[in-house]
């Protein structure tokens, strides 16, 4: 007997899955935190529908997240029409799970509702055209979406964010009939994972390079990156086609403008959708 | 006996607190979702320290959130020095809870780590200077922070986001010794609420105006806004100094450039901090 309980073993396993050899010491813990640590993005879904009321519960969770000055400058659109789903999958570079998941949501940065409020009250809203206001909308959409993800996963559902909708936000806006001042910032697939689609928990960078105490300090980075590259090479070998290191993946993802797949035009596109980004 | 269980009563109460008369029908439910629905931003903290390991657990939860292409372009800095806390409170327009909470975190959009990776590997990262890359960093910081909030609240702690750090991101960067390519996007207070500081759950807009099915549809807005204005006037009267409607609050917050408190310069400031926002 070494005094280790079953709960402590599960906690140590969860931290080891997320950090490999660089796991931090075990702190406070509970079932909600275990759920957060167990997150995996899932890219294969069974067609089974969600239980009645699931969408409304996810949206209630999303709306319960903090929102800057209670402005609530985000919205969410469900996409059910198969042709629209297929178009979204195409925009995202051929991600079949967008067409197959039982619930597909597009989260919007949406200042149009407050714009309509201003028009109805005959008041100019001078703050709307600024980058700050778009950023608030995008951050609030993200906080809301993450609450929806936590709620979904707590119900045994899986999720994956679809940032690749930003490959062509103008087409997304046209498909969803968005007014000026609303733009899709990302999508979210929700459903039950296909057998084998759940995969392993993906390791993250050691806390030593993400968490800074008092002042920013990058001294731990070179050694941490070597260790993390080894973790990710092993993860890739076990779970994916190519055994790439994290360093290789970062270079592949942001090394060239072409790898942005059109997102190098995002500023111009957002301006055309009613966000001047002043 | 009407067949209603205690759990159903609690669920109905949670939905009524969040939506007033416009509460959606009850869907799937569990303790994690109840925790999400019960969120309140808290602006008064006891000085009591957090249990050992709490910070590391919150960061593990944060790092477990999805991150675009696993780029992990965010970081977090703890602020302990009292003078730095006081400066942060001043930047945020005099929010005393920044100085008094036992844990104050600043979440960064941080592409500097990947920039250093590129330099170490002698590879230009052409994707870094784009608005898209900053947006990914800000959204990933938000997803991470929301996981930290959910974890903290599951442990009986309270939180409040501090978007007002964006009043002066250049000063925040100087205080924290940030490298180019890193900028504070918001702060987060964490701690135990002072007696009376927790307040009521704040009502949100009816789902009918935030959730769109298939296509964007603003038809429900005028009636929903009138109903929500009445809810928020009641909430404000019970919890705050002025019994303002939501409409009045929105106009006060974004009606004038002055009300942005310097955030109208955000684009220029981010450029000066190493985000070209191309």
XYZ file of C-alpha atoms in Angstrom:
556
model
C 0.000 0.000 0.000
C 1.542 3.307 -1.038
C -1.487 5.431 -0.051
C -2.393 6.227 -3.669
C -6.148 6.210 -4.238
C -7.886 5.310 -7.498
C -8.796 8.980 -7.989
C -5.151 10.011 -7.624
C -4.143 7.439 -10.219
C -6.752 8.740 -12.669
C -5.565 12.312 -12.088
C -1.928 11.364 -12.654
C -2.932 9.521 -15.845
C -4.871 12.534 -17.140
C -1.928 14.874 -16.519
C 0.513 12.399 -18.093
C -1.705 12.076 -21.187
C -1.731 15.865 -21.599
C 1.910 16.585 -20.799
C 3.899 13.361 -21.117
C 7.015 13.425 -18.964
C 6.554 17.159 -18.248
C 3.315 16.731 -16.255
C 2.880 19.288 -13.449
C 2.288 18.101 -9.875
C -1.299 17.115 -9.037
C -3.406 19.994 -7.667
C -7.126 20.229 -6.846
C -9.274 17.913 -8.955
C -12.873 16.937 -9.627
C -15.053 15.381 -12.331
C -15.516 18.644 -14.255
C -11.743 19.196 -14.402
C -11.217 15.566 -15.427
C -13.647 16.219 -18.293
C -11.719 19.320 -19.384
C -8.396 17.464 -19.299
C -9.863 14.613 -21.355
C -10.791 16.790 -24.364
C -10.038 15.465 -27.838
C -11.111 17.041 -31.120
C -13.035 14.381 -33.050
C -13.183 14.282 -36.859
C -15.568 11.329 -37.465
C -19.222 11.175 -36.351
C -22.035 8.645 -36.285
C -25.277 9.951 -37.830
C -27.255 9.406 -34.598
C -29.325 12.463 -33.691
C -28.806 14.292 -30.407
C -31.348 13.976 -27.590
C -34.209 16.498 -27.697
C -33.258 19.819 -26.115
C -29.502 19.326 -26.524
C -29.103 22.350 -28.798
C -30.992 24.612 -26.384
C -28.910 23.360 -23.449
C -25.653 23.998 -25.333
C -26.809 27.508 -26.226
C -27.836 28.182 -22.615
C -24.345 27.114 -21.523
C -22.826 29.309 -24.244
C -24.877 32.354 -23.243
C -23.861 31.825 -19.610
C -20.225 32.604 -20.417
C -18.979 36.082 -19.611
C -19.534 38.710 -22.319
C -17.754 42.058 -22.411
C -19.986 44.765 -20.851
C -22.921 42.383 -21.468
C -22.888 43.519 -25.119
C -23.522 39.928 -26.315
C -22.058 40.635 -29.745
C -22.127 37.050 -30.969
C -24.719 34.728 -32.480
C -24.816 31.114 -33.608
C -26.432 29.521 -36.659
C -27.301 25.839 -37.032
C -26.705 24.388 -40.485
C -29.048 21.561 -41.451
C -29.500 21.824 -45.236
C -27.285 19.127 -46.852
C -26.200 21.362 -49.728
C -25.154 24.090 -47.298
C -23.283 21.522 -45.215
C -21.499 20.303 -48.349
C -20.545 23.868 -49.243
C -19.176 24.440 -45.740
C -17.149 21.220 -45.960
C -15.732 22.425 -49.277
C -14.855 25.861 -47.854
C -13.030 24.048 -45.053
C -10.859 22.131 -47.512
C -12.929 18.951 -47.694
C -13.619 18.134 -44.037
C -16.241 15.369 -44.381
C -17.199 15.512 -40.687
C -18.902 18.872 -41.371
C -21.387 17.045 -43.602
C -21.793 13.987 -41.370
C -22.095 15.341 -37.807
C -25.671 15.570 -36.452
C -25.225 19.189 -35.283
C -23.107 21.795 -37.081
C -22.943 25.286 -35.619
C -21.397 28.444 -37.050
C -20.411 30.975 -34.397
C -20.621 34.582 -35.509
C -18.957 37.778 -34.418
C -22.146 39.814 -34.598
C -22.353 43.558 -34.062
C -25.360 43.788 -36.379
C -27.813 43.286 -33.509
C -26.428 46.286 -31.680
C -26.347 48.199 -34.967
C -30.083 47.523 -35.370
C -30.606 48.615 -31.763
C -28.881 51.916 -32.541
C -30.975 52.409 -35.658
C -34.216 51.662 -33.793
C -33.243 54.184 -31.108
C -31.965 56.716 -33.657
C -28.553 56.727 -31.972
C -25.252 56.479 -33.798
C -22.975 53.885 -32.194
C -19.564 55.405 -32.816
C -17.722 52.464 -31.226
C -18.901 49.885 -33.752
C -16.358 50.326 -36.585
C -13.273 49.658 -34.439
C -10.973 46.619 -34.335
C -11.657 46.558 -30.582
C -15.354 45.929 -31.189
C -14.680 43.131 -33.661
C -12.160 41.616 -31.238
C -14.675 41.731 -28.376
C -17.195 39.972 -30.621
C -14.720 37.266 -31.649
C -13.495 36.700 -28.072
C -17.052 36.563 -26.722
C -17.995 34.069 -29.456
C -15.016 31.952 -28.376
C -15.917 32.070 -24.668
C -19.486 31.100 -25.540
C -18.442 28.291 -27.874
C -16.044 26.842 -25.319
C -18.861 26.654 -22.762
C -20.940 24.816 -25.390
C -18.021 22.422 -25.936
C -17.642 21.756 -22.209
C -21.388 21.148 -21.900
C -21.424 18.835 -24.939
C -18.468 16.799 -23.729
C -20.018 16.508 -20.259
C -22.985 14.829 -22.017
C -20.753 12.281 -23.741
C -20.718 14.140 -27.046
C -17.620 14.983 -29.073
C -16.742 18.212 -30.866
C -14.267 19.812 -33.236
C -13.806 23.482 -34.061
C -13.688 24.402 -37.752
C -11.440 27.449 -38.057
C -11.159 26.723 -41.784
C -14.511 28.482 -42.334
C -12.275 31.571 -42.337
C -10.884 30.349 -45.669
C -13.911 32.107 -47.204
C -16.032 34.115 -44.729
C -17.818 35.936 -47.568
C -19.209 32.665 -48.915
C -20.172 31.571 -45.385
C -22.032 34.875 -44.942
C -23.861 34.405 -48.240
C -24.820 30.813 -47.393
C -26.268 31.829 -44.014
C -27.879 35.099 -45.119
C -25.828 37.168 -42.695
C -26.470 40.902 -42.403
C -23.573 43.406 -42.562
C -21.749 43.354 -39.222
C -21.972 39.586 -38.795
C -19.272 37.103 -39.839
C -18.587 33.455 -39.105
C -15.451 33.190 -36.971
C -15.452 29.383 -36.709
C -17.700 26.348 -36.965
C -18.289 23.565 -34.463
C -19.210 19.928 -35.160
C -21.102 18.138 -32.366
C -22.067 14.461 -32.221
C -21.196 10.945 -31.169
C -17.758 9.776 -32.292
C -17.443 6.984 -34.834
C -15.630 3.930 -33.448
C -11.925 4.718 -33.412
C -12.427 8.417 -34.173
C -11.764 9.610 -30.651
C -8.032 8.962 -30.588
C -5.585 9.805 -27.837
C -5.476 13.009 -25.824
C -3.025 15.280 -27.691
C -0.016 16.401 -25.661
C 0.561 20.119 -25.157
C 3.658 22.219 -24.555
C 5.095 22.007 -21.021
C 3.608 24.540 -18.623
C 7.115 26.011 -18.222
C 6.814 27.759 -21.599
C 3.132 28.766 -21.509
C 2.847 29.915 -17.878
C 5.019 32.864 -16.882
C 5.355 34.045 -13.279
C 5.490 37.791 -12.812
C 7.263 38.538 -16.092
C 7.549 36.854 -19.472
C 10.509 34.459 -19.562
C 11.388 32.326 -22.599
C 14.520 30.730 -21.064
C 12.901 27.287 -20.743
C 11.872 27.194 -24.391
C 14.725 25.482 -26.261
C 14.812 22.432 -23.959
C 11.014 22.324 -23.661
C 10.574 22.419 -27.423
C 13.011 19.514 -27.906
C 11.099 17.465 -25.320
C 7.730 18.397 -26.826
C 8.904 17.590 -30.348
C 9.715 14.082 -29.104
C 6.279 13.765 -27.444
C 4.488 14.940 -30.585
C 6.532 12.738 -32.909
C 5.439 9.752 -30.820
C 1.822 10.938 -30.757
C 1.830 11.453 -34.528
C 3.357 8.041 -35.146
C 0.678 6.367 -32.994
C -2.303 8.388 -34.278
C -1.637 9.900 -37.682
C -0.072 9.216 -41.041
C 3.161 11.186 -40.739
C 5.414 11.132 -37.674
C 6.057 14.880 -37.696
C 7.466 16.878 -34.812
C 5.658 19.942 -33.508
C 8.381 22.149 -34.980
C 7.734 20.644 -38.419
C 3.971 21.130 -38.037
C 4.301 24.785 -37.041
C 6.553 25.477 -40.028
C 4.145 23.657 -42.363
C 1.154 25.584 -40.986
C 2.477 29.158 -40.966
C 5.696 28.940 -42.974
C 4.135 30.199 -46.188
C 1.340 32.569 -47.153
C -0.080 29.796 -49.341
C -0.574 27.631 -46.234
C -3.048 30.245 -44.947
C -5.429 29.044 -47.711
C -6.903 32.432 -48.405
C -6.919 33.666 -44.832
C -4.236 36.187 -45.780
C -7.226 38.132 -47.199
C -9.187 38.027 -43.913
C -8.838 41.738 -43.108
C -10.173 42.786 -46.527
C -12.983 40.235 -46.341
C -14.084 41.325 -42.872
C -14.144 44.941 -44.087
C -16.416 43.875 -46.961
C -18.721 42.184 -44.408
C -19.232 45.333 -42.375
C -16.286 45.339 -39.952
C -14.115 48.393 -40.783
C -11.490 47.252 -38.191
C -10.547 50.889 -37.666
C -47.383 15.038 -6.494
C -46.818 16.479 -9.966
C -43.930 14.170 -10.859
C -41.340 16.968 -10.729
C -38.075 15.866 -9.153
C -35.765 18.073 -7.134
C -33.240 18.006 -9.999
C -35.891 19.220 -12.450
C -36.782 22.078 -10.119
C -33.127 23.121 -9.879
C -32.768 22.983 -13.665
C -35.879 25.086 -14.191
C -34.600 27.600 -11.621
C -31.211 27.827 -13.365
C -32.839 28.455 -16.751
C -35.238 31.010 -15.261
C -32.349 32.853 -13.588
C -30.518 33.073 -16.935
C -33.484 33.912 -19.174
C -36.356 35.184 -17.007
C -39.715 34.577 -18.653
C -38.022 33.598 -21.947
C -36.390 30.408 -20.573
C -36.066 27.604 -23.135
C -37.537 24.165 -22.393
C -35.403 21.903 -20.200
C -33.003 19.652 -22.144
C -30.219 17.297 -20.994
C -28.635 18.355 -17.708
C -25.872 17.448 -15.266
C -23.693 19.003 -12.569
C -21.146 20.424 -15.033
C -23.905 22.157 -17.023
C -25.476 23.435 -13.798
C -22.088 24.959 -12.958
C -21.864 26.663 -16.379
C -25.389 28.077 -16.050
C -24.601 29.400 -12.568
C -21.703 31.631 -13.691
C -21.485 35.134 -12.268
C -18.617 37.574 -12.747
C -17.427 38.592 -9.264
C -15.835 41.966 -8.516
C -14.923 41.598 -4.812
C -12.494 39.028 -3.366
C -11.329 37.832 0.042
C -7.530 37.798 0.403
C -7.472 34.048 1.202
C -4.825 32.246 -0.867
C -5.788 29.440 -3.236
C -4.990 25.804 -2.369
C -1.547 24.585 -3.482
C -1.524 23.452 -7.103
C -4.612 25.447 -8.112
C -2.717 27.569 -10.649
C -1.186 24.501 -12.316
C -4.593 22.799 -12.477
C -6.200 25.869 -14.058
C -3.389 26.058 -16.631
C -3.721 22.324 -17.390
C -7.440 22.881 -18.003
C -6.631 25.912 -20.165
C -4.070 24.017 -22.235
C -6.574 21.190 -22.741
C -8.854 23.461 -24.782
C -8.695 23.142 -28.556
C -6.031 25.255 -30.270
C -5.977 25.975 -33.990
C -3.642 23.506 -35.776
C -2.053 22.890 -32.345
C -0.118 26.160 -32.808
C -0.686 27.086 -29.134
C -0.180 30.790 -29.833
C -1.178 31.989 -26.381
C 0.526 32.336 -23.007
C -0.482 33.438 -19.526
C 1.363 35.559 -16.961
C 0.627 35.651 -13.232
C 0.914 39.071 -11.620
C 1.972 39.036 -7.974
C 3.974 42.237 -7.448
C 1.675 44.747 -5.658
C 2.915 47.735 -7.662
C 2.259 45.899 -10.928
C -1.196 44.915 -9.686
C -1.893 48.547 -8.814
C -0.762 49.647 -12.266
C -3.031 47.040 -13.885
C -5.977 48.219 -11.760
C -5.265 51.789 -12.899
C -5.076 50.760 -16.581
C -8.459 49.095 -16.120
C -10.051 52.309 -14.875
C -9.662 51.668 -11.134
C -10.927 48.113 -10.700
C -9.867 47.405 -7.093
C -10.513 43.662 -7.413
C -7.416 43.412 -9.648
C -5.303 44.430 -6.667
C -7.176 42.357 -4.090
C -7.779 38.953 -5.743
C -5.329 36.196 -4.723
C -4.605 35.207 -8.352
C -4.488 37.632 -11.267
C -3.704 36.269 -14.710
C -3.013 38.098 -17.956
C -3.798 36.049 -21.056
C -1.619 36.826 -24.057
C -2.029 36.443 -27.770
C 1.499 35.157 -28.295
C 3.053 34.447 -31.670
C 6.518 35.255 -30.306
C 7.134 31.615 -29.312
C 6.564 30.459 -32.858
C 8.651 33.381 -34.117
C 11.544 32.166 -31.931
C 10.971 28.641 -33.269
C 11.306 29.976 -36.816
C 14.468 31.871 -35.926
C 16.020 28.826 -34.245
C 15.235 26.724 -37.328
C 16.309 29.485 -39.744
C 12.873 29.413 -41.380
C 10.844 32.492 -42.203
C 7.235 32.121 -41.018
C 5.392 34.097 -43.677
C 2.002 33.558 -42.019
C 2.849 35.420 -38.825
C 2.140 39.051 -39.818
C -1.511 38.486 -40.781
C -4.720 39.489 -38.982
C -5.705 35.812 -39.234
C -2.734 34.782 -37.100
C -3.497 37.405 -34.446
C -7.161 36.361 -34.463
C -6.225 32.693 -34.001
C -4.042 33.691 -31.056
C -6.794 35.786 -29.451
C -9.465 33.112 -29.982
C -7.191 30.369 -28.640
C -6.400 32.519 -25.593
C -10.156 32.898 -25.046
C -10.867 29.162 -25.374
C -8.055 28.453 -22.919
C -9.163 31.098 -20.446
C -12.748 29.877 -20.495
C -11.574 26.377 -19.601
C -9.640 27.913 -16.690
C -12.803 29.750 -15.619
C -14.889 26.576 -15.753
C -12.254 24.709 -13.740
C -11.986 27.519 -11.167
C -15.739 27.774 -10.703
C -16.007 23.983 -10.361
C -13.629 24.353 -7.379
C -15.847 26.962 -5.714
C -13.738 29.894 -6.885
C -15.066 33.010 -8.581
C -13.664 34.897 -11.568
C -14.023 38.043 -13.629
C -12.484 38.845 -17.004
C -10.705 42.189 -17.306
C -11.094 43.333 -20.911
C -10.122 46.829 -19.790
C -6.442 45.824 -19.938
C -6.925 46.678 -23.623
C -7.229 50.329 -22.564
C -3.407 50.351 -22.692
C -1.823 47.132 -24.045
C 1.538 48.867 -24.534
C 1.799 49.599 -20.798
C 0.694 46.045 -19.977
C 3.428 44.734 -22.281
C 6.046 46.934 -20.610
C 4.934 45.887 -17.107
C 5.177 42.182 -17.971
C 8.342 42.356 -20.105
C 6.580 40.982 -23.163
C 8.605 40.316 -26.325
C 7.389 41.594 -29.733
C 4.544 39.377 -30.932
C 2.935 39.023 -27.507
C 0.103 41.231 -26.200
C -2.308 40.992 -23.282
C -5.810 40.425 -24.636
C -7.572 40.313 -21.247
C -6.944 39.704 -17.575
C -8.670 37.290 -15.211
C -9.206 37.646 -11.460
C -9.563 34.383 -9.514
C -10.422 33.978 -5.831
C -13.065 33.521 -3.171
C -15.894 36.046 -3.338
C -16.341 38.563 -0.555
C -19.665 38.194 1.259
C -22.339 39.748 -0.935
C -20.031 40.078 -3.948
C -21.464 37.145 -5.849
C -24.791 38.717 -6.778
C -27.513 37.266 -8.948
C -27.035 35.394 -12.198
C -27.283 38.040 -14.950
C -30.064 37.466 -17.476
C -29.114 37.133 -21.126
C -30.961 37.836 -24.370
C -33.646 35.275 -25.302
C -32.312 32.378 -27.373
C -34.674 33.466 -30.167
C -32.321 36.332 -31.088
C -28.943 34.621 -30.537
C -29.694 31.183 -32.030
C -30.596 31.104 -35.731
C -31.785 27.964 -37.467
C -30.494 27.482 -41.003
C -30.276 31.166 -41.863
C -29.874 34.400 -39.930
C -33.253 35.840 -38.946
C -33.662 39.031 -36.904
C -37.482 39.039 -36.961
C -37.789 38.197 -33.254
C -35.533 41.044 -32.177
C -37.817 44.022 -31.493
C -40.115 42.088 -29.138
C -37.216 40.186 -27.562
C -35.320 43.402 -26.883
C -38.320 44.984 -25.162
C -38.720 41.902 -22.952
C -34.976 41.779 -22.202
C -34.862 45.484 -21.404
C -37.526 44.845 -18.764
C -35.551 41.875 -17.351
C -32.326 43.897 -17.196
C -33.994 46.945 -15.674
C -35.236 44.694 -12.873
C -31.829 43.052 -12.491
C -30.088 46.431 -12.372
C -32.548 47.765 -9.793
C -31.968 44.731 -7.558
C -28.171 44.543 -7.985
C -26.675 47.848 -9.066
C -26.874 51.575 -8.568
C -28.752 52.621 -11.704
C -31.847 50.818 -13.027
C -30.756 50.987 -16.671
C -32.204 48.928 -19.494
C -29.940 46.851 -21.739
C -30.601 49.281 -24.596
C -29.347 52.143 -22.434
C -26.255 50.162 -21.421
C -25.346 49.295 -25.013
C -25.660 52.924 -26.073
C -23.551 54.039 -23.096
C -20.863 51.464 -23.850
C -20.410 51.885 -27.609
C -22.300 55.069 -28.402
C -19.208 57.257 -28.401
C -15.543 56.853 -29.275
C -14.718 58.314 -25.858
C -16.482 55.378 -24.179
C -13.889 53.046 -25.745
C -11.371 54.559 -23.272
C -8.434 54.428 -25.627
C -9.341 51.161 -27.291
C -10.040 53.066 -30.504
C -6.224 53.000 -30.838
C -6.013 49.195 -30.454
C -5.015 48.488 -34.073
C -2.108 50.948 -33.952
C -1.015 49.673 -30.544
C -1.053 46.028 -31.635
C 1.047 46.962 -34.665
C 3.572 48.625 -32.354
C 3.694 45.400 -30.282
C 4.639 43.233 -33.258
C 1.281 42.311 -34.806
C 1.174 43.876 -38.304
C -2.480 42.723 -38.744
C -1.888 42.513 -42.476
